[in-house]
Tab-separated table of C-alpha atoms in Angstrom:
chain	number	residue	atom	x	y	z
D	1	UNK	CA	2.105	34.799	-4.479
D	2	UNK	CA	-0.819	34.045	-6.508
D	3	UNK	CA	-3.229	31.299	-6.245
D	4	UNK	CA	-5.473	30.301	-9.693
D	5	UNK	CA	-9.454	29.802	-9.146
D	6	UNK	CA	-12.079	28.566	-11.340
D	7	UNK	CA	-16.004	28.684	-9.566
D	8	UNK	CA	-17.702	25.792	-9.052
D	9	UNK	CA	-20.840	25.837	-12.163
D	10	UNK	CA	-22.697	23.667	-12.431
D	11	UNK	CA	-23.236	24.942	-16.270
D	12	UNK	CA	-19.569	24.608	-17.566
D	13	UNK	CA	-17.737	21.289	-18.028
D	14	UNK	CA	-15.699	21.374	-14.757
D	15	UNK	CA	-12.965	19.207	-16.023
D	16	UNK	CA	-12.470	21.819	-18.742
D	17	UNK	CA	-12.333	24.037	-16.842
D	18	UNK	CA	-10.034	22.388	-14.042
D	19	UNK	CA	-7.430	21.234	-16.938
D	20	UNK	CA	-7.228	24.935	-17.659
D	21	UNK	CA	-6.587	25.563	-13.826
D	22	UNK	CA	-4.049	23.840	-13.990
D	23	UNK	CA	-1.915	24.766	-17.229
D	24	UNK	CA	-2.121	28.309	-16.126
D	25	UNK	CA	-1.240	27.236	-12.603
D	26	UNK	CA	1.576	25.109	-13.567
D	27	UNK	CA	0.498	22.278	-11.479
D	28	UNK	CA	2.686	19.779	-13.381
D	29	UNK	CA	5.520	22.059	-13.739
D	30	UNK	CA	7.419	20.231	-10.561
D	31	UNK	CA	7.523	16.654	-12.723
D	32	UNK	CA	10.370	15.491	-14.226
D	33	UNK	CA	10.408	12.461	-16.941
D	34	UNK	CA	11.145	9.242	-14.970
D	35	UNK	CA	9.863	10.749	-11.715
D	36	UNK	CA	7.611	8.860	-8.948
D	37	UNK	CA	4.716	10.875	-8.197
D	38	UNK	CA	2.433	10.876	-4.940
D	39	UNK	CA	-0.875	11.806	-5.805
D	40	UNK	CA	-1.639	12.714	-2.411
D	41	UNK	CA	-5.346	12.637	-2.055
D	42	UNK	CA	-8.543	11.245	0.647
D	43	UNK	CA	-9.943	8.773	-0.712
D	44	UNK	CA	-12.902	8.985	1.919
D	45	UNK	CA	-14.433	6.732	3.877
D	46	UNK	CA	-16.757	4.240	3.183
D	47	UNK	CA	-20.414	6.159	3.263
D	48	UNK	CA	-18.723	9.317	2.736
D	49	UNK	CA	-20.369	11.311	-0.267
D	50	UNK	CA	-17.699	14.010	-0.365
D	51	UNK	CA	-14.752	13.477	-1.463
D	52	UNK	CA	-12.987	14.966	-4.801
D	53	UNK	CA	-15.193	12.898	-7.365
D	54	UNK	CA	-12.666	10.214	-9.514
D	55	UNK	CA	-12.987	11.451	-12.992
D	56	UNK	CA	-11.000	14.556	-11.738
D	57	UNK	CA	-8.309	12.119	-10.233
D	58	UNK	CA	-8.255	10.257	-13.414
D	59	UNK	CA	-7.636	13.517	-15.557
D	60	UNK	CA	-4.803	14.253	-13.319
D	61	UNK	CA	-3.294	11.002	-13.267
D	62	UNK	CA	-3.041	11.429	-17.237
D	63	UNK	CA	-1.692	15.046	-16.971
D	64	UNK	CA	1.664	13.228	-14.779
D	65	UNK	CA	2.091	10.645	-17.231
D	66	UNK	CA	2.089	13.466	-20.157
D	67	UNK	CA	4.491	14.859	-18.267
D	68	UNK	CA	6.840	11.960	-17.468
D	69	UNK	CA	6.053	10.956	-14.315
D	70	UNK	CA	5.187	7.771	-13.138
D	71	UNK	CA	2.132	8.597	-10.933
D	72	UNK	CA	0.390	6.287	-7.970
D	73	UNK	CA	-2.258	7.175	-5.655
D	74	UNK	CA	-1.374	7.051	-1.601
D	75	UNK	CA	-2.731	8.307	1.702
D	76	UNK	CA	-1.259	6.707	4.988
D	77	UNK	CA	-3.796	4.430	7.261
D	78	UNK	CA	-6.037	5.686	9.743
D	79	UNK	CA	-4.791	6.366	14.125
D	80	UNK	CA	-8.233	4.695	14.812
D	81	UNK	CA	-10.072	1.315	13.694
D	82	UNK	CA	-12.181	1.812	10.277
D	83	UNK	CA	-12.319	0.962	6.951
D	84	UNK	CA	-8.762	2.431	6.526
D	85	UNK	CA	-6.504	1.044	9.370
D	86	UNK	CA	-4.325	-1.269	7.262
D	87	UNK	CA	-2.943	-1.396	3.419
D	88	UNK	CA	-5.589	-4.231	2.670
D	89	UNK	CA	-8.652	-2.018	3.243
D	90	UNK	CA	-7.372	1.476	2.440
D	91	UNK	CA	-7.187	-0.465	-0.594
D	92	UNK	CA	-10.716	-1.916	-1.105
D	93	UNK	CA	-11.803	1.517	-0.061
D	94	UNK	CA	-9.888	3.396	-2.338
D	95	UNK	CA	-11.302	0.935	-5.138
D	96	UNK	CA	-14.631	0.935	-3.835
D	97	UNK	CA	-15.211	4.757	-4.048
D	98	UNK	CA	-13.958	4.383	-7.421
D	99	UNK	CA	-10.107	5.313	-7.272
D	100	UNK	CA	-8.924	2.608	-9.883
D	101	UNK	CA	-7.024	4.952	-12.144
D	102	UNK	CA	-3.586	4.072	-10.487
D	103	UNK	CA	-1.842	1.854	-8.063
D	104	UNK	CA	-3.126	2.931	-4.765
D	105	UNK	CA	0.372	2.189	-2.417
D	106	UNK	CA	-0.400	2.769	1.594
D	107	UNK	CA	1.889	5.467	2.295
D	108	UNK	CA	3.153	3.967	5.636
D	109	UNK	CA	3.113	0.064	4.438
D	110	UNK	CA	0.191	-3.027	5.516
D	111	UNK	CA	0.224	-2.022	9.622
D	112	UNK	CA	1.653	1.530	9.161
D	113	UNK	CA	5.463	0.235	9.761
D	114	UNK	CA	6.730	2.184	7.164
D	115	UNK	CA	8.001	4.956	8.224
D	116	UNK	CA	11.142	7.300	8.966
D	117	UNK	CA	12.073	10.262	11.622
D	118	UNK	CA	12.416	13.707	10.243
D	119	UNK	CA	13.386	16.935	12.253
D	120	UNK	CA	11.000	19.484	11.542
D	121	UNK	CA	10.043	23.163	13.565
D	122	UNK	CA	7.422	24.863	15.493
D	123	UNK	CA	5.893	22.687	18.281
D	124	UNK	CA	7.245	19.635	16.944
D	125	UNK	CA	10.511	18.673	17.133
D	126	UNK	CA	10.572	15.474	14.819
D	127	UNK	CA	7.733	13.440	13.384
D	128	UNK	CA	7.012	9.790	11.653
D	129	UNK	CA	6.780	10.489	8.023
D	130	UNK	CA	5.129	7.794	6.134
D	131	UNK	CA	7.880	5.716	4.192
D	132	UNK	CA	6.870	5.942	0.905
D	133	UNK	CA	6.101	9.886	0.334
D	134	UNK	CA	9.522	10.547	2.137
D	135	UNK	CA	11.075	8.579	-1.036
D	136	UNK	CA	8.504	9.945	-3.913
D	137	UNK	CA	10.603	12.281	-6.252
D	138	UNK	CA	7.091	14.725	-6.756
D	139	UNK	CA	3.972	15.130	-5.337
D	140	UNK	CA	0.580	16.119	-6.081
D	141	UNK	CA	-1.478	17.179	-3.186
D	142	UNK	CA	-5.331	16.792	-3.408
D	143	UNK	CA	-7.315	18.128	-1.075
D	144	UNK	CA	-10.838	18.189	-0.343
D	145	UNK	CA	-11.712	22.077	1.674
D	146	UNK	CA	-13.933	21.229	4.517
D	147	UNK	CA	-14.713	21.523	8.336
D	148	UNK	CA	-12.570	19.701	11.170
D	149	UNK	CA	-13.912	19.310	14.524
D	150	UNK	CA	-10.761	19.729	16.213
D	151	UNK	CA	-8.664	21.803	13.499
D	152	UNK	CA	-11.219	23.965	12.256
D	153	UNK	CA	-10.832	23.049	8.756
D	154	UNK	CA	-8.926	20.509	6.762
D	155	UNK	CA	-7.271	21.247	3.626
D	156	UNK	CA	-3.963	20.946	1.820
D	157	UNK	CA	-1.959	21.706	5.381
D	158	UNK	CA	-3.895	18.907	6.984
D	159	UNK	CA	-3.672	16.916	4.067
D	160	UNK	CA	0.063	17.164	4.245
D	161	UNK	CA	0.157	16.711	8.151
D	162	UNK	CA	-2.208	14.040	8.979
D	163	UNK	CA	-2.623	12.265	5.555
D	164	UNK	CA	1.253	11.682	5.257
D	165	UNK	CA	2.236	10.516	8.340
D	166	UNK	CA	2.143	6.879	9.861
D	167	UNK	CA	0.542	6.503	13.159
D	168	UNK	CA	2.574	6.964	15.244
D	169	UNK	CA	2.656	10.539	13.843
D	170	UNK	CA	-0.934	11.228	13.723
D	171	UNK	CA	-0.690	10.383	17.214
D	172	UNK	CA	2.208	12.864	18.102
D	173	UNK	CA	-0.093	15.480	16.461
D	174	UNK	CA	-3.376	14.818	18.504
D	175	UNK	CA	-1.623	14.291	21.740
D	176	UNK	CA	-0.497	18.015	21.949
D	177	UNK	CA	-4.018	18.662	23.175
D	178	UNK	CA	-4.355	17.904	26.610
D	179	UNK	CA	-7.615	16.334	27.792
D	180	UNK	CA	-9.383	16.803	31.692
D	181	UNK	CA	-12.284	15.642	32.915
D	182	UNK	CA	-14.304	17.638	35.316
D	183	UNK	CA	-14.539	15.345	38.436
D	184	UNK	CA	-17.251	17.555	39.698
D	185	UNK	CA	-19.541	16.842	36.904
D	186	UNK	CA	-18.207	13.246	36.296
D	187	UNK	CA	-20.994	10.518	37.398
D	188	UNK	CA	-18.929	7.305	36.883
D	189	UNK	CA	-21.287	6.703	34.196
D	190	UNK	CA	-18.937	5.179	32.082
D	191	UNK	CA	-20.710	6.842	28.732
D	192	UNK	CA	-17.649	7.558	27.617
D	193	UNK	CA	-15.687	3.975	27.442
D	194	UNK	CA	-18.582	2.494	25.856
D	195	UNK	CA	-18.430	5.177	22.776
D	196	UNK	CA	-14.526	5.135	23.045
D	197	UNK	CA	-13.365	2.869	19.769
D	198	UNK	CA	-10.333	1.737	21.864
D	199	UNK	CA	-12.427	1.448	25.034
D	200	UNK	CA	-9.592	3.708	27.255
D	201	UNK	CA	-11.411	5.776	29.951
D	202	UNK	CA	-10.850	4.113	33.190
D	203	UNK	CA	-14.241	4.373	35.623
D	204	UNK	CA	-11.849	4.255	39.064
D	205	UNK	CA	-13.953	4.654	42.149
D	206	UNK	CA	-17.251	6.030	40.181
D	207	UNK	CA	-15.029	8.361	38.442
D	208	UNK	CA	-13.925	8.552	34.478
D	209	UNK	CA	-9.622	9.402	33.627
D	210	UNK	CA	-8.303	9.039	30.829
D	211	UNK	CA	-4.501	8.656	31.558
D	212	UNK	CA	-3.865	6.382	28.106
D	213	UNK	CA	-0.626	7.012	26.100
D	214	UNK	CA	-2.625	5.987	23.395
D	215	UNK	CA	-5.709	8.461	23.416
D	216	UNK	CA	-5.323	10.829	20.480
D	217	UNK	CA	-7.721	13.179	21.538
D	218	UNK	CA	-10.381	12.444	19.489
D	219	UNK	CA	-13.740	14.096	19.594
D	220	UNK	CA	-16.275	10.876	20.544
D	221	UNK	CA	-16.293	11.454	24.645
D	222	UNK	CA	-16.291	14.645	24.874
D	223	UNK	CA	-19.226	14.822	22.607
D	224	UNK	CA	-20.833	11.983	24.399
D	225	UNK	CA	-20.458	12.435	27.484
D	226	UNK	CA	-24.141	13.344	29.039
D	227	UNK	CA	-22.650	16.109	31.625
D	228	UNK	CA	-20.143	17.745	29.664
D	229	UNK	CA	-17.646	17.084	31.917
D	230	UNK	CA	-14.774	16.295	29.446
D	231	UNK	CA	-13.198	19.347	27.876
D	232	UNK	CA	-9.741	19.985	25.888
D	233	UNK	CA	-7.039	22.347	26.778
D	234	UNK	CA	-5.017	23.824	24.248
D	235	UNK	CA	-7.228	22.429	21.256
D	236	UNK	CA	-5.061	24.921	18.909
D	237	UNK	CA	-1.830	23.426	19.562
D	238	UNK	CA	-3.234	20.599	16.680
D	239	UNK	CA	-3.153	23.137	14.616
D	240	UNK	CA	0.449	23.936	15.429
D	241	UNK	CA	1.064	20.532	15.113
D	242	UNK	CA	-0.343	20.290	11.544
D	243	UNK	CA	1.704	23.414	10.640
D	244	UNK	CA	5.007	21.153	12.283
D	245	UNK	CA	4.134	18.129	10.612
D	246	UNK	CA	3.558	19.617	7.175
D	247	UNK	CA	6.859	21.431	7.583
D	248	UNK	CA	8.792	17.873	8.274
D	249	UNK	CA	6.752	16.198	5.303
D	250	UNK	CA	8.142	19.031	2.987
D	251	UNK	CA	11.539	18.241	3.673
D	252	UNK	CA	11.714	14.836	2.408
D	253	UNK	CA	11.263	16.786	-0.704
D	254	UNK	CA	13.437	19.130	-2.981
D	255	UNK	CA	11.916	22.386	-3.534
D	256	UNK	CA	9.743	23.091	-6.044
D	257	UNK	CA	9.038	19.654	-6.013
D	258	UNK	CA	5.224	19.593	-4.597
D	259	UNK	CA	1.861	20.929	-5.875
D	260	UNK	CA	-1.544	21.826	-4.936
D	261	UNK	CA	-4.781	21.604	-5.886
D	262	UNK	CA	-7.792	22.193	-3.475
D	263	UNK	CA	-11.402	20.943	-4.574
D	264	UNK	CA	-14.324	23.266	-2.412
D	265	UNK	CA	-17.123	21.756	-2.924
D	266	UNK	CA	-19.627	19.555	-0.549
D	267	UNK	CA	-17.875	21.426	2.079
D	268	UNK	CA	-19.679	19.780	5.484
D	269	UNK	CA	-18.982	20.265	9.249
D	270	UNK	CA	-17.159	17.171	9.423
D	271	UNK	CA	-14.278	15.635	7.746
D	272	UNK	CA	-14.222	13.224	4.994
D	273	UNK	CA	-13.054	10.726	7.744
D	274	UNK	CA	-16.500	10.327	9.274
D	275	UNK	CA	-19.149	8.243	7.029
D	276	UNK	CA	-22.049	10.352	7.823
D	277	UNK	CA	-20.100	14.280	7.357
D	278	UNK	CA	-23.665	16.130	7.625
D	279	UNK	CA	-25.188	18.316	5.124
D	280	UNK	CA	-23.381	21.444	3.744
D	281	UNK	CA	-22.859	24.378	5.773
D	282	UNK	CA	-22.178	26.955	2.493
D	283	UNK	CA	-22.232	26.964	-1.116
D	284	UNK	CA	-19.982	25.142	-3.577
D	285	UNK	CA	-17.120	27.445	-4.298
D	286	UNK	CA	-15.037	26.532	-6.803
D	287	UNK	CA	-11.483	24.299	-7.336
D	288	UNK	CA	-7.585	25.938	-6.262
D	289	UNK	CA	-4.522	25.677	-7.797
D	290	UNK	CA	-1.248	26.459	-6.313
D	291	UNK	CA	2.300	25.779	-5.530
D	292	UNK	CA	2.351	26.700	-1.503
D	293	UNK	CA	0.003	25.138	0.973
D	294	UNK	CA	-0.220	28.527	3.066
D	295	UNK	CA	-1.195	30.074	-0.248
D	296	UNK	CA	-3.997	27.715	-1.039
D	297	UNK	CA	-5.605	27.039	1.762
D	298	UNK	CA	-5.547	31.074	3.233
D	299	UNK	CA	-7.286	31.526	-0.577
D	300	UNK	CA	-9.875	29.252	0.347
D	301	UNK	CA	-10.345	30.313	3.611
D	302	UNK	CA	-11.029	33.912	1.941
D	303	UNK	CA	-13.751	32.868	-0.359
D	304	UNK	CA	-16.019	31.569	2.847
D	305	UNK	CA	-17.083	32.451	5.952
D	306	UNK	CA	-14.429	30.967	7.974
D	307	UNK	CA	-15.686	32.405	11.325
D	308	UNK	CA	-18.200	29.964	11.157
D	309	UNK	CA	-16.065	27.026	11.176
D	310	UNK	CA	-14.453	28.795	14.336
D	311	UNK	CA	-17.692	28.597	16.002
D	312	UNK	CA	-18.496	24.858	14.651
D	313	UNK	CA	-15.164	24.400	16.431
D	314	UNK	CA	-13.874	26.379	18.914
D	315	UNK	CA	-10.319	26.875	17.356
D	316	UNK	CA	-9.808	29.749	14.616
D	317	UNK	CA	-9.077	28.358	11.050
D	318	UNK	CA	-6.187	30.059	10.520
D	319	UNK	CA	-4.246	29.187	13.134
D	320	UNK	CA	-2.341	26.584	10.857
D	321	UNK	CA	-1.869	28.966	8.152
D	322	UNK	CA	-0.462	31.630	10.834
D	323	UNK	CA	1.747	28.766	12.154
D	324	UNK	CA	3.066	27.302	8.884
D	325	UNK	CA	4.215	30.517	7.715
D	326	UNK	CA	5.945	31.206	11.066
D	327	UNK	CA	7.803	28.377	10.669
D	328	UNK	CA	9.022	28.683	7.302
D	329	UNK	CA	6.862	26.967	5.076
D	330	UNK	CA	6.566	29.357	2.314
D	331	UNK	CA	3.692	31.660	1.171
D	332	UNK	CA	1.025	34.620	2.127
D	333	UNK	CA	-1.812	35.004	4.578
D	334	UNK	CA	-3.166	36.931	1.819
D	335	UNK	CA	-2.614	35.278	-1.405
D	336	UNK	CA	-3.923	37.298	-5.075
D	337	UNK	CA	-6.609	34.986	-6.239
D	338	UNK	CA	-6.686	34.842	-9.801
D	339	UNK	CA	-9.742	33.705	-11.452
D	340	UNK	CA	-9.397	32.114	-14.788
């Protein structure tokens, strides 16, 4: 299976060069005239520097319509309270950073509501798709390569996973990490319900738990907490879980019915949730085109030094890939990369 490449330079015309990405990729080739097309994409939160840069989304948006489809930009609200949490501001952000080229539709409705049950494989046995990709006829999935603190890295399998399911579904996914807190260490200092943006952790006689149906797992007391006493157990069942997710969001679709491309550039520590992501941790390398999320996102991890996002995060990157293809989602570990 072979994924198409052009390197990031800073001397060509990169939309030139990314519209001939994608006629020799055949990114469009899964529209059909009349179709409703999901451009899948991040549109970054508010601060964020990062994500894929509009006039490429704008290009793409055209390149649909050529084809016959009937394109609209979506991405399902955030788990966790920020400028994305309901319809109304995933909106204003989405216009704010400059995403005006289509109707921007909240995947999973206003409060994430919208949303249906799909069986899907691996360590996952269903999970909440977001309403309105499991009724798009095609979809276009943008991604934007960079590091995950949990996952390792985020690309078009996390884009898939995370970005197009409501949340009670983002929430499935996090909880299959398990979270303890070293009593031993613990001082009741209650650091970690103050930083907590849902203010869970209990402080029950001098002592932190966290024993919340509602905590996904997120990163913010662990890294707070002043004695390191709150660690996660089996952090790379998320990445199983993105692998099980993206295999349920697939099959709301009929094949050959889904695309890829995958923008490396900017490519931080941190995900383009967070409004401060950090400085870059390795050179630009260039923009993806495929039609298998395994395919693309194994390419990019092959042009970097992924062991470094390991260390950044204690889970190996491909994990997900491994995972995906175990569980059917097509594709190759080692993809041909074809640079055009």
């Amino acid at each position: 299976m072979t994924v198409y490449f052009v390197p990031w330079d800073a001397d060509q015309n990169m939309l030139s060069e990314t519209e001939r990405l994608y006629e020799k990729a055949g990114t469009f080739n899964c529209i059909e005239k009349g179709d409703l097309v999901a451009v899948k994409l991040h549109v970054g939160e508010l601060g964020n520097p990062n994500y894929v840069q509009p006039f490429f989304v704008h290009r793409i948006i055209q390149k649909i319509k050529d084809a016959g489809g009937k394109p609209f930009l979506t991405d399902s609200n955030t788990f966790y309270q920020a400028q994305r949490h309901n319809a109304y501001d995933h909106m204003h952000t989405a216009l704010m950073n400059g995403f005006n080229m289509a109707p921007f539709i909240a995947a999973d409705g206003l409060r994430s509501e919208n949303s249906c049950i799909v069986k899907t494989r691996g360590i996952l046995n269903e999970i909440h798709i977001a309403g309105v990709i499991a009724e798009a006829d095609a979809m276009v999935v943008i991604s934007h390569c960079k590091g995950h603190d949990l996952s390792g890295f985020g690309g078009a399998i996390k884009n898939l996973a995370m970005g197009c399911t409501s949340r009670a579904g983002k929430l499935q996914q996090h909880r299959t990490i398990n979270i303890e807190i070293d009593q031993t260490k613990c001082t009741g200092c209650a650091t970690c319900k103050k930083v907590c943006p849902s203010n869970l952790p209990e402080i029950i006689n001098k002592k932190a738990h966290i024993t919340s149906d509602m905590c996904m797992r997120c990163p913010v007391c662990k890294n707070e907490c002043p004695t390191k006493a709150i660690h996660y157990v089996n952090q790379e069942n998320l990445c199983k879980a993105l692998a099980s997710a993206a295999f349920g969001v697939l099959e709301t679709f009929k094949p050959n019915k889904v695309s890829y491309v995958n923008f490396a550039k900017d490519i931080t520590q941190h995900c383009d949730c967070a409004s401060n992501p950090g400085a870059p941790i390795t050179n630009d390398v260039g923009v993806f085109a495929a039609n298998s999320p395994v395919s693309i996102d194994a390419a990019f991890l092959k042009k970097i030094n992924y062991p470094l996002l390991n260390k950044l995060s204690n889970v190996d990157c491909m994990t997900q890939i491994v995972e995906a293809l175990n569980i059917g989602i097509p594709g190759v570990i080692n993809p041909s990369i074809q640079q055009i």
